[in-house]
PDB file of C-alpha atoms in Angstrom:
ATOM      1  CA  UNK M   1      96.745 154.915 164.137  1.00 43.00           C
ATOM      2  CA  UNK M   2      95.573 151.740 166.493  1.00 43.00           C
ATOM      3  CA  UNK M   3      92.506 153.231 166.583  1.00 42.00           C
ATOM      4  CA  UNK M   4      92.613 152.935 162.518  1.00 41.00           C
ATOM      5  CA  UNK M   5      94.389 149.318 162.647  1.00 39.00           C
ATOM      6  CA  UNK M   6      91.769 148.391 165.249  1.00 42.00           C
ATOM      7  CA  UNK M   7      88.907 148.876 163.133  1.00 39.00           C
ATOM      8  CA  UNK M   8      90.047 147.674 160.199  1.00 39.00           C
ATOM      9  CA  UNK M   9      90.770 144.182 161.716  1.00 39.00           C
ATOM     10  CA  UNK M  10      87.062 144.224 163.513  1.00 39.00           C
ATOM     11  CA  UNK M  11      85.860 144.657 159.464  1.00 41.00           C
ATOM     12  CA  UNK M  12      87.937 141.888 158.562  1.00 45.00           C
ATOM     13  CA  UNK M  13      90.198 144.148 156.083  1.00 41.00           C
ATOM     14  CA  UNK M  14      94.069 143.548 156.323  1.00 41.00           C
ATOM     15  CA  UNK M  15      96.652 146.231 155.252  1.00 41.00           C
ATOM     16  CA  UNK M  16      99.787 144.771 153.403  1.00 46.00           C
ATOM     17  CA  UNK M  17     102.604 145.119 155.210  1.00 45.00           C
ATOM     18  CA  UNK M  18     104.906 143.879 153.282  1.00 45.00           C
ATOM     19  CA  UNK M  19     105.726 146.197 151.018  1.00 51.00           C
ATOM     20  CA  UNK M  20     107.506 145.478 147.441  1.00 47.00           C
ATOM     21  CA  UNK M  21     109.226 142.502 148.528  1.00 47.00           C
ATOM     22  CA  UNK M  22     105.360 141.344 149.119  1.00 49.00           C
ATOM     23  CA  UNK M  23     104.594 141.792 145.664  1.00 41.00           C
ATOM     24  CA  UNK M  24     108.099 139.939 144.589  1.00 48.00           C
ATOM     25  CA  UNK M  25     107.074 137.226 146.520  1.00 50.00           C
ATOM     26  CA  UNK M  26     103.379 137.263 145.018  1.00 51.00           C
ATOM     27  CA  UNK M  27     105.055 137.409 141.758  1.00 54.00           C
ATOM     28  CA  UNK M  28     107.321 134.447 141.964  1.00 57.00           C
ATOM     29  CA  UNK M  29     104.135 131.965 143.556  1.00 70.00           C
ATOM     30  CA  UNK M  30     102.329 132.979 139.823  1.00 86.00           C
ATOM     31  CA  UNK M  31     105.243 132.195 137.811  1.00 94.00           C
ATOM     32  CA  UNK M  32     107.972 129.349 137.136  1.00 96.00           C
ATOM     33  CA  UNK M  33     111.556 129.060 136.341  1.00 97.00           C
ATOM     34  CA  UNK M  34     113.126 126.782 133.593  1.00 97.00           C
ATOM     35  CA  UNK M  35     116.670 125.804 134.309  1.00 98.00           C
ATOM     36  CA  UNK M  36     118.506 123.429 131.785  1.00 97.00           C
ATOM     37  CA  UNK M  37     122.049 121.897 130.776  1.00 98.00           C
ATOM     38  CA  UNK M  38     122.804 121.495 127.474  1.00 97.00           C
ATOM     39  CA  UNK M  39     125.740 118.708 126.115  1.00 97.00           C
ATOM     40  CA  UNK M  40     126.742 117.309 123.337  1.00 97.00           C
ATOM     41  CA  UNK M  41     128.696 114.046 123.161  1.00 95.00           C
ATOM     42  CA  UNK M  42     130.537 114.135 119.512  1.00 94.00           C
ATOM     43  CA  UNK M  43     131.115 110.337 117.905  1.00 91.00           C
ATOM     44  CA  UNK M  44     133.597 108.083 120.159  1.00 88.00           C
ATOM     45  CA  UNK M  45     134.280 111.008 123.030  1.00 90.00           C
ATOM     46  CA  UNK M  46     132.888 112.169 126.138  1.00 93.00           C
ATOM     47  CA  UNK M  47     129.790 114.739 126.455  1.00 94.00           C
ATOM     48  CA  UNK M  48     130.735 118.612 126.320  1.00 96.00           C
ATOM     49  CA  UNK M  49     128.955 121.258 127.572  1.00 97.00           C
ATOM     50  CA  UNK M  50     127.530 124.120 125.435  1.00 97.00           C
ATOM     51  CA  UNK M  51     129.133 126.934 126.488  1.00 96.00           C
ATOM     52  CA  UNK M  52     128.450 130.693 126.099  1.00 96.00           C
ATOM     53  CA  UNK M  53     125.732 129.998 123.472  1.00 97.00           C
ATOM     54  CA  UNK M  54     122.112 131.376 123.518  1.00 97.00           C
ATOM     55  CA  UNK M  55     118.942 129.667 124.508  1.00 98.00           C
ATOM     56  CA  UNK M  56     115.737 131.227 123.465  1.00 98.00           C
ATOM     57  CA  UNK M  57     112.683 130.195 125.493  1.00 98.00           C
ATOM     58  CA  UNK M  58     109.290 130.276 122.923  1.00 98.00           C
ATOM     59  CA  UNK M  59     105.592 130.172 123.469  1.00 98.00           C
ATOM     60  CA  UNK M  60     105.529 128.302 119.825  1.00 97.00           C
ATOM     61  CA  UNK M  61     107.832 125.939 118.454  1.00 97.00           C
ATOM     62  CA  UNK M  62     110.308 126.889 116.011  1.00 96.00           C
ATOM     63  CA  UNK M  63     109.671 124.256 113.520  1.00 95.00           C
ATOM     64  CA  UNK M  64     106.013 124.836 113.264  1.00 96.00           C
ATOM     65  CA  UNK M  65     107.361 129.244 113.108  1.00 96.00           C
ATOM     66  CA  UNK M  66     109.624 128.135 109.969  1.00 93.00           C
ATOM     67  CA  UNK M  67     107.002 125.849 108.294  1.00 92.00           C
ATOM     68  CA  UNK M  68     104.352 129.213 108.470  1.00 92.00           C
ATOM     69  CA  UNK M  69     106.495 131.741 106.896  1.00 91.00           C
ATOM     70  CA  UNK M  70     107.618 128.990 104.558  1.00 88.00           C
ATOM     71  CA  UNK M  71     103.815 128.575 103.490  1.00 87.00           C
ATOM     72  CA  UNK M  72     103.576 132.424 103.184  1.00 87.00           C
ATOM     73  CA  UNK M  73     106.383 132.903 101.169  1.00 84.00           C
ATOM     74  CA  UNK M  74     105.044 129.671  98.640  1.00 86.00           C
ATOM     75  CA  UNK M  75     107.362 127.942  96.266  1.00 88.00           C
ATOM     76  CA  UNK M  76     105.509 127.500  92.872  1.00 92.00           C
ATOM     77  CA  UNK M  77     104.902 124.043  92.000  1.00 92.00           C
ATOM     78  CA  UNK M  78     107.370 122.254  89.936  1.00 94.00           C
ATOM     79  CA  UNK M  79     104.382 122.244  87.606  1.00 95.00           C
ATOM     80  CA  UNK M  80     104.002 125.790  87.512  1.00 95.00           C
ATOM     81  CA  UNK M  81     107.343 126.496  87.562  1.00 96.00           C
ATOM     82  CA  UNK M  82     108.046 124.500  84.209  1.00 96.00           C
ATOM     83  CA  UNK M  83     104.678 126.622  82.633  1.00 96.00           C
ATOM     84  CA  UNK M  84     106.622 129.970  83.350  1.00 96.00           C
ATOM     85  CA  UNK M  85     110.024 128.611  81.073  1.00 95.00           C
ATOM     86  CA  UNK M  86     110.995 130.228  77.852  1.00 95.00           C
ATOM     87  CA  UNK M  87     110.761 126.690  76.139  1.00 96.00           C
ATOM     88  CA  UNK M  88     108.938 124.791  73.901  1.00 96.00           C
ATOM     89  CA  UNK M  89     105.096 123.119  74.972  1.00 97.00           C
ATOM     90  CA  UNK M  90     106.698 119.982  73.758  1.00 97.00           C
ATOM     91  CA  UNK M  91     109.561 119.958  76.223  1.00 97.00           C
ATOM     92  CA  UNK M  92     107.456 121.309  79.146  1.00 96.00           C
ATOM     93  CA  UNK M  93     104.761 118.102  78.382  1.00 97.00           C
ATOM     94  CA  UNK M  94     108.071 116.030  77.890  1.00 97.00           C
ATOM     95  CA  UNK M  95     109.333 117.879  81.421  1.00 97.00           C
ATOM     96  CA  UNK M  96     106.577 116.846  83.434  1.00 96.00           C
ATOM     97  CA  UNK M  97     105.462 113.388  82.003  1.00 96.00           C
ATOM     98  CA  UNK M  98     108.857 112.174  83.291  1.00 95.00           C
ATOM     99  CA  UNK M  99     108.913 114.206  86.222  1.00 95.00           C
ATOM    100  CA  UNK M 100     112.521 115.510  85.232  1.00 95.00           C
ATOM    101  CA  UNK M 101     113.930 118.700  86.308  1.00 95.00           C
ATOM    102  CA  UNK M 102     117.658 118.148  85.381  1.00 96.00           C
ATOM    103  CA  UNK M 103     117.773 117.677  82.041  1.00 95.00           C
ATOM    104  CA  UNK M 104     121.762 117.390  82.740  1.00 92.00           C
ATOM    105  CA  UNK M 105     121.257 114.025  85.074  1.00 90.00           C
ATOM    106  CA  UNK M 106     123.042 111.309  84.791  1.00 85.00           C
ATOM    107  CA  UNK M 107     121.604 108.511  81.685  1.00 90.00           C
ATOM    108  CA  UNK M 108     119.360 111.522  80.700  1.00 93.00           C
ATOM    109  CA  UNK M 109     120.259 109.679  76.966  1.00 92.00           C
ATOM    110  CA  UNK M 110     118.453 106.936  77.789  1.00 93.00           C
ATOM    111  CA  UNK M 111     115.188 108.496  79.059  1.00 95.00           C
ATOM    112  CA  UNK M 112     115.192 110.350  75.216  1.00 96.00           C
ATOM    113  CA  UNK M 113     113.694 108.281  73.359  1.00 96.00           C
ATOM    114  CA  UNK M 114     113.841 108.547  69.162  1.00 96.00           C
ATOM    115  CA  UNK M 115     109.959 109.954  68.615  1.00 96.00           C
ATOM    116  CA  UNK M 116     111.459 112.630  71.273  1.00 96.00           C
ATOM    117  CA  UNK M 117     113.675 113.505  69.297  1.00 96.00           C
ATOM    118  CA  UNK M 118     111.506 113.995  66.473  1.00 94.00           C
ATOM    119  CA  UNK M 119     109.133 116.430  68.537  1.00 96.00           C
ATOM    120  CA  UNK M 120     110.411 117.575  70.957  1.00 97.00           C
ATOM    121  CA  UNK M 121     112.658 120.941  69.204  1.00 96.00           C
ATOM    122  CA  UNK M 122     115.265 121.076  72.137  1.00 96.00           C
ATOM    123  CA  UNK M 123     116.181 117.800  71.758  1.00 96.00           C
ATOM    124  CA  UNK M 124     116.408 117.623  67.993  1.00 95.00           C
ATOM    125  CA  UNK M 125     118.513 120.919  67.654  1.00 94.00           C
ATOM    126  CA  UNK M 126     120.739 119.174  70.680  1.00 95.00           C
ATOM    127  CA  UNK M 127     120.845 115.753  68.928  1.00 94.00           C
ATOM    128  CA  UNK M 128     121.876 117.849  65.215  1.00 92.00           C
ATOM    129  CA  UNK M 129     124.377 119.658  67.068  1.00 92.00           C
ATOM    130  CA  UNK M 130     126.061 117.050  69.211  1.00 91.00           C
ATOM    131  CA  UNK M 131     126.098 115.396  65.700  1.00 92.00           C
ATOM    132  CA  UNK M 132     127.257 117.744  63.534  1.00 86.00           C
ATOM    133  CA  UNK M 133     130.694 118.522  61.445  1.00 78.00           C
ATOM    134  CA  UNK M 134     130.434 114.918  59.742  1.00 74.00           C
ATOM    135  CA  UNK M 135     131.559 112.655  62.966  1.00 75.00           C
ATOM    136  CA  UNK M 136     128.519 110.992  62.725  1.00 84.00           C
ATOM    137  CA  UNK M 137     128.447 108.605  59.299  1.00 88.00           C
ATOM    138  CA  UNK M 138     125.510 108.284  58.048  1.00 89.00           C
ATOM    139  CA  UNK M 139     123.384 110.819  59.303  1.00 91.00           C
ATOM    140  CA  UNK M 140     120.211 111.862  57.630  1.00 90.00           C
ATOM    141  CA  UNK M 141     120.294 115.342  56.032  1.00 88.00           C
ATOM    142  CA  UNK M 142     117.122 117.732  55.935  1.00 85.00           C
ATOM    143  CA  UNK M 143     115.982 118.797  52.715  1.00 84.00           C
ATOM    144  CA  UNK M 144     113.558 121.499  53.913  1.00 80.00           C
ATOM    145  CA  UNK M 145     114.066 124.865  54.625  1.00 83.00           C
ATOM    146  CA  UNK M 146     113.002 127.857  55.749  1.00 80.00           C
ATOM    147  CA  UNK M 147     112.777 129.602  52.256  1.00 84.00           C
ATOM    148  CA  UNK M 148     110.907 126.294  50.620  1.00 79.00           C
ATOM    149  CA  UNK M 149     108.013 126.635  53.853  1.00 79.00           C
ATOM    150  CA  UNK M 150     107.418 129.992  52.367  1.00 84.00           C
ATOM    151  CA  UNK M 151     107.524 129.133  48.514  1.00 87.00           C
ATOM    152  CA  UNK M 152     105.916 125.465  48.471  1.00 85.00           C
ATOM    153  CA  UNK M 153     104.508 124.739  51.895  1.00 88.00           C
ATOM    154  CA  UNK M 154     103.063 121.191  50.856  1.00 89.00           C
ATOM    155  CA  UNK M 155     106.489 120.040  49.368  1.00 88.00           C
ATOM    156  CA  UNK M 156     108.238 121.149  52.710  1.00 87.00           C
ATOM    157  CA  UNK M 157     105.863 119.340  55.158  1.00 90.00           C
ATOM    158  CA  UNK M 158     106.562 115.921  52.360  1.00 91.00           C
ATOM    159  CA  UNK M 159     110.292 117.057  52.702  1.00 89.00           C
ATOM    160  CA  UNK M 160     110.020 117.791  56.367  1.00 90.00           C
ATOM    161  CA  UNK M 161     108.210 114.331  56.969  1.00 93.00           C
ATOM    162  CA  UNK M 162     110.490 112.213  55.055  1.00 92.00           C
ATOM    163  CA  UNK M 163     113.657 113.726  57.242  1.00 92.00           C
ATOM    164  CA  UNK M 164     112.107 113.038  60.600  1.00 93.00           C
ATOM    165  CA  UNK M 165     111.232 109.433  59.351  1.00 94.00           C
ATOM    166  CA  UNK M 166     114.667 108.745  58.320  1.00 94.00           C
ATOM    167  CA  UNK M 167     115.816 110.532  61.008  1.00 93.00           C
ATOM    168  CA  UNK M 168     114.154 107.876  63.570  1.00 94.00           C
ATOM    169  CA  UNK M 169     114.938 105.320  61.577  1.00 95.00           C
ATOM    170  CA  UNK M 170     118.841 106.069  62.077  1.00 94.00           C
ATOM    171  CA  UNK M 171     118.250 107.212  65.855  1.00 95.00           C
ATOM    172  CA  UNK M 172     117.016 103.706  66.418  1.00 95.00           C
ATOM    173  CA  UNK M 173     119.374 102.273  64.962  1.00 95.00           C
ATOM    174  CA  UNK M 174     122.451 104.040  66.468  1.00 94.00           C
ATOM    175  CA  UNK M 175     121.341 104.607  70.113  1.00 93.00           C
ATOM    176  CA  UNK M 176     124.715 105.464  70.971  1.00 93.00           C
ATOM    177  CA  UNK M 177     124.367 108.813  68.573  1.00 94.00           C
ATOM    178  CA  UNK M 178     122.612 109.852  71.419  1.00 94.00           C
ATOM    179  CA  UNK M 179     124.902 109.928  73.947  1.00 92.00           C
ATOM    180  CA  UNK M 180     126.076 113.654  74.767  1.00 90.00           C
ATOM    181  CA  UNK M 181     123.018 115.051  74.190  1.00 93.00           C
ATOM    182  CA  UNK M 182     122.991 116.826  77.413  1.00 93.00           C
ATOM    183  CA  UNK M 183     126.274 119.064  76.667  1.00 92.00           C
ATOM    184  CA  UNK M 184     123.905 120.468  74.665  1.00 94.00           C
ATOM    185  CA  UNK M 185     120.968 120.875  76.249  1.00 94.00           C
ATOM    186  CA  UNK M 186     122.336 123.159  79.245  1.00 92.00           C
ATOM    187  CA  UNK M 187     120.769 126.731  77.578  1.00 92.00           C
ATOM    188  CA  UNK M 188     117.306 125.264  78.172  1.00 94.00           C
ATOM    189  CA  UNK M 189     118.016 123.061  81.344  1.00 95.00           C
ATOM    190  CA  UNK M 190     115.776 124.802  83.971  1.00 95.00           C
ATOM    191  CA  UNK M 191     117.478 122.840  87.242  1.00 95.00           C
ATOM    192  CA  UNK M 192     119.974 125.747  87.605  1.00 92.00           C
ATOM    193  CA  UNK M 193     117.450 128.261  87.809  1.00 94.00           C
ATOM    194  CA  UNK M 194     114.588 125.537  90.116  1.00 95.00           C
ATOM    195  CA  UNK M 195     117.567 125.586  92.185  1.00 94.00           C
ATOM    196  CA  UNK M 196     118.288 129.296  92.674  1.00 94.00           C
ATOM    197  CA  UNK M 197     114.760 129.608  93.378  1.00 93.00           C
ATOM    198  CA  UNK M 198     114.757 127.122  96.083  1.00 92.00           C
ATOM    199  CA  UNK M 199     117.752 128.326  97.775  1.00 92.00           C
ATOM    200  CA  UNK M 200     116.415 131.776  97.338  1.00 92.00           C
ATOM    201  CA  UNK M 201     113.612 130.868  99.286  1.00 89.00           C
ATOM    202  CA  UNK M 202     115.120 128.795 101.805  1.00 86.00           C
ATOM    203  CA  UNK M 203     117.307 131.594 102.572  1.00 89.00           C
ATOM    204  CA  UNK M 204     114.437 134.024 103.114  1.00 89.00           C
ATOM    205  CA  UNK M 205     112.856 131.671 105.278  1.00 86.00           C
ATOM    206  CA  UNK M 206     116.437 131.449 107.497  1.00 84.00           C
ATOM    207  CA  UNK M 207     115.722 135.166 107.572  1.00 90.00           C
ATOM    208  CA  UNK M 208     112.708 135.468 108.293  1.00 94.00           C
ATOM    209  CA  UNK M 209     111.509 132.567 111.062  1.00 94.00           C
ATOM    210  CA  UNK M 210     113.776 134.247 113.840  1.00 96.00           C
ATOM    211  CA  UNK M 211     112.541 137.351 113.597  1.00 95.00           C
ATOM    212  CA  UNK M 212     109.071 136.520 113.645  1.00 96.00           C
ATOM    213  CA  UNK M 213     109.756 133.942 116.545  1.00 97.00           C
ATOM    214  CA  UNK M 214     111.949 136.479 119.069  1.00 96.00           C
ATOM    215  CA  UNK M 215     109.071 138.997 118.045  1.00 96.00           C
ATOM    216  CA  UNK M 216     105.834 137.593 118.811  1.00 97.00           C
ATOM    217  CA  UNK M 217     106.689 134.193 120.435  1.00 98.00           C
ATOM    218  CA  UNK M 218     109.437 134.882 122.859  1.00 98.00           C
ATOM    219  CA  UNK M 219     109.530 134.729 126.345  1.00 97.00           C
ATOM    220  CA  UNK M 220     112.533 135.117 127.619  1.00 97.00           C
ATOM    221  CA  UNK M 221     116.170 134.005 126.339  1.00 96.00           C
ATOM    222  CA  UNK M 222     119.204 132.688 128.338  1.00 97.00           C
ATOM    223  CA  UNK M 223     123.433 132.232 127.922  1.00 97.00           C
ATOM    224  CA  UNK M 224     124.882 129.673 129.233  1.00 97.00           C
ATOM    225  CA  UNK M 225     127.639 129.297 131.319  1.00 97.00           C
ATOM    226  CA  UNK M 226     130.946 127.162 131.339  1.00 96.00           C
ATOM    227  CA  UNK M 227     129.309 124.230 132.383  1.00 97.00           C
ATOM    228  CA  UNK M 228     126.663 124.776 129.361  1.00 97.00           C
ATOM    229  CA  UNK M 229     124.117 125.517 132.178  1.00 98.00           C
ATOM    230  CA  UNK M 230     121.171 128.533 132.063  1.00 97.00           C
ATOM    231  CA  UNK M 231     117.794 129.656 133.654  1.00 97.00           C
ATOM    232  CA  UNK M 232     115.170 132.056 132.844  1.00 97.00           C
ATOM    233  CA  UNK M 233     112.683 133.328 135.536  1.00 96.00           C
ATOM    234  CA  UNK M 234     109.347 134.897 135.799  1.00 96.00           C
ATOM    235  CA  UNK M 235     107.597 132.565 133.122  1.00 97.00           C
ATOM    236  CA  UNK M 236     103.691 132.527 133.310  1.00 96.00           C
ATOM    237  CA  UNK M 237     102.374 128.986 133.897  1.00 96.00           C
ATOM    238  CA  UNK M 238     102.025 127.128 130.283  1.00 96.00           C
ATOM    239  CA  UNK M 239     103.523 125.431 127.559  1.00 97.00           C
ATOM    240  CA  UNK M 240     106.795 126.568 126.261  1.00 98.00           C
ATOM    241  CA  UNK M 241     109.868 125.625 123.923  1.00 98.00           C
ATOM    242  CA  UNK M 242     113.679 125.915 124.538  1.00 98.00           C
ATOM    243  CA  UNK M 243     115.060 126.723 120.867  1.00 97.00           C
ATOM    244  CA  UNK M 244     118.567 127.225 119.561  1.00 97.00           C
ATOM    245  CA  UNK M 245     116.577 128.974 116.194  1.00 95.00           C
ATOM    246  CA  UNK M 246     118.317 128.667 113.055  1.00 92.00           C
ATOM    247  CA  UNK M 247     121.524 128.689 114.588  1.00 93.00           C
ATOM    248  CA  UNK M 248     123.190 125.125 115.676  1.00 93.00           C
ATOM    249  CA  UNK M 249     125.528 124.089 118.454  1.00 94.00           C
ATOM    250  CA  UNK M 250     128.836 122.253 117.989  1.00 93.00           C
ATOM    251  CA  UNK M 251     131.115 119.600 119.207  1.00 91.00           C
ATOM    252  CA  UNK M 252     134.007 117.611 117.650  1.00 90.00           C
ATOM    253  CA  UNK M 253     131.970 116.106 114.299  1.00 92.00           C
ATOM    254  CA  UNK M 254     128.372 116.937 116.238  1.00 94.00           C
ATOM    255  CA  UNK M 255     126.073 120.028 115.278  1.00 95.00           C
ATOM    256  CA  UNK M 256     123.195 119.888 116.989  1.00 96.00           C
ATOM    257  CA  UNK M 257     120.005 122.117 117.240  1.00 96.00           C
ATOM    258  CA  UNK M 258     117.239 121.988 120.015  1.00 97.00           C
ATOM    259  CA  UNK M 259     113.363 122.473 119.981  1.00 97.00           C
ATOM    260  CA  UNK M 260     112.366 120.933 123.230  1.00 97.00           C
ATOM    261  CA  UNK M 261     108.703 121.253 124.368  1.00 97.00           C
ATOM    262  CA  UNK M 262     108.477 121.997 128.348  1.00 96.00           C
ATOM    263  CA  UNK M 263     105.866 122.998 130.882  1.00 97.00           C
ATOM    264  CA  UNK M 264     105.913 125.311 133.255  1.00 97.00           C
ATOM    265  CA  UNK M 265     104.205 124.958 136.813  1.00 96.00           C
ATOM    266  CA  UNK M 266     103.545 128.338 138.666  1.00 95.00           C
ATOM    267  CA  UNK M 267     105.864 128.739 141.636  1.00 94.00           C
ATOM    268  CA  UNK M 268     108.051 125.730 140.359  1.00 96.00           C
ATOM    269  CA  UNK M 269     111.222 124.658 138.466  1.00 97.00           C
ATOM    270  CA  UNK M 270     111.224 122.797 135.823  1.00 97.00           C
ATOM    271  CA  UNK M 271     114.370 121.085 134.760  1.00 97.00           C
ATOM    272  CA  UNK M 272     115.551 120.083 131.250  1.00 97.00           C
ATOM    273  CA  UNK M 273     118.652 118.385 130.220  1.00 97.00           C
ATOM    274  CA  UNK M 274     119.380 119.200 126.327  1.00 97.00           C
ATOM    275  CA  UNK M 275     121.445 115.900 124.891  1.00 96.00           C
ATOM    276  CA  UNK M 276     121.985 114.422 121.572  1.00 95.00           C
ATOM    277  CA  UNK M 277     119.122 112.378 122.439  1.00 96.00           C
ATOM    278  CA  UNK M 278     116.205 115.622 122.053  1.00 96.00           C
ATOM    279  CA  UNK M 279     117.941 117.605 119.398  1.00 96.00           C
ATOM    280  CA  UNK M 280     118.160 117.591 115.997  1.00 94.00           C
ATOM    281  CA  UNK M 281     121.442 116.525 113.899  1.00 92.00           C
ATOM    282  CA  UNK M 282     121.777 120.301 112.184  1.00 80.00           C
ATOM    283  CA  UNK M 283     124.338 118.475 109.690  1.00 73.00           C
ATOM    284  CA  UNK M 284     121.060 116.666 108.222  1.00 62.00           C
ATOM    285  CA  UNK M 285     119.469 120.099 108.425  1.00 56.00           C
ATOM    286  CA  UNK M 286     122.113 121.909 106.140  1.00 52.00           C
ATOM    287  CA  UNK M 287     122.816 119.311 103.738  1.00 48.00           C
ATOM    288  CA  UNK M 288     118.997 119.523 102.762  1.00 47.00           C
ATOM    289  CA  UNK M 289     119.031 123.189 102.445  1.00 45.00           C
ATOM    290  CA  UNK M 290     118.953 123.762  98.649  1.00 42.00           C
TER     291      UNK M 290
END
């Protein structure tokens, strides 16, 4: 065996000696260690430590995770979405010209004007029905009908045409007849269902963006202790981010949620404190979830 040892050493060939806890140590010189304290400090009161709540430690940031699967999973545009309604072309040019989803708003009256009334069929079978049963004095009557269009059609377009010009005629003369029109425009209002698909969508995205990010783009994921304090180990050297996900941490009136960019040195520590100062308010977050 010295023999062996002896001649190795002469060709300038060393044998480890040191076994697995060589290889540990070899190990730990390639790689780094992230340790970090996370507080919040809720309005008027002292900081508090995030306790028992899990850290996640990604080789992508979170934010730029949910904006991808949000562009895979597209919203139509509002454009697009107003082409697939079950209304009228009139209302859908009328829709987009004003750039009006809610046809419900607030004033919505006063952005009808009387010539849309007169061509645009939603709002003329509204403004007849929010007007109907003889409240309104005065009220031009239609002479046309549906059995005249097939009998005469010329005398039912003059018939036709002299109702809509005394109909615009009395519209602009009693703006007020116009208030209400929205009661009765809430069958064809497509905010409800713009909405639904937004939320829809958001909530898919919720769904979605953690999966994909502790599935390709994690790298290790920590708890923290009592005094909101945790570590993760055996990181390659690089660019990472310290993520709370979709989820948000709390404090008195504080919700908070953390992307934090960090770098990690091989055979090093890096150190991050997680405040209200590199988070994000999460209350902002929610209340612009649709």
């Amino acid at each position: 065996m010295k023999i062996i040892y002896r001649s190795a050493m002469l060709l300038g060939i060393f044998l480890p000696t040191c076994g697995a806890a060589g290889v540990r140590a070899q190990t730990a010189e390639a790689t780094g260690k992230i340790e970090f304290m996370a507080r919040i400090t809720p309005t008027a009161a002292r900081p508090e430590p995030v306790r028992q709540f899990t850290f996640y430690i990604l080789t992508k940031s979170y934010a730029e995770i949910a904006k991808e699967e949000e562009a895979r999973d597209m919203l139509p545009s509002r454009g697009e979405f107003i082409d697939a309604q079950k209304i009228s072309p009139e209302l859908k040019t009328w829709l987009k010209d004003h750039e009006i989803m809610d046809l419900t708003e607030p004033d919505i009256d006063r952005k009808i004007s009387p010539d849309d009334i007169i061509h645009v069929p939603e709002f003329l079978t509204a403004y007849q029905h929010s007007n109907s049963g003889g409240v309104t004095r005065g009220l031009p009557k239609a002479k046309y009908t549906d059995a005249e269009k097939e009998k005469d059609p010329e005398k039912y377009e003059k018939h036709k045409q002299e109702y809509f010009t005394s109909l615009k005629k009395f519209v602009q003369a009693n703006p007020a007849t116009v208030a209400g029109i929205e009661l009765e425009l809430d069958a064809v209002n497509p905010q409800r269902k713009w909405v639904k698909l937004q939320s829809a969508h958001r909530k898919r995205v919720l769904r979605l963006a953690p999966e994909v990010a502790q599935d390709k783009y994690l790298a290790g994921k920590a708890d923290t202790d009592l005094d909101g304090r945790g570590s993760v180990s055996g990181l390659p050297a690089g660019k990472y981010w310290i993520s709370t996900l979709n989820l948000d941490a709390n404090a008195g009136d504080t919700r908070l949620a953390w992307d934090v960019p960090m770098t990690v040195q091989a055979g090093q520590t890096t150190r991050m404190q997680l405040t209200n100062l590199n988070a994000t308010d999460a209350t902002d977050m929610h209340a612009a979830t649709p």
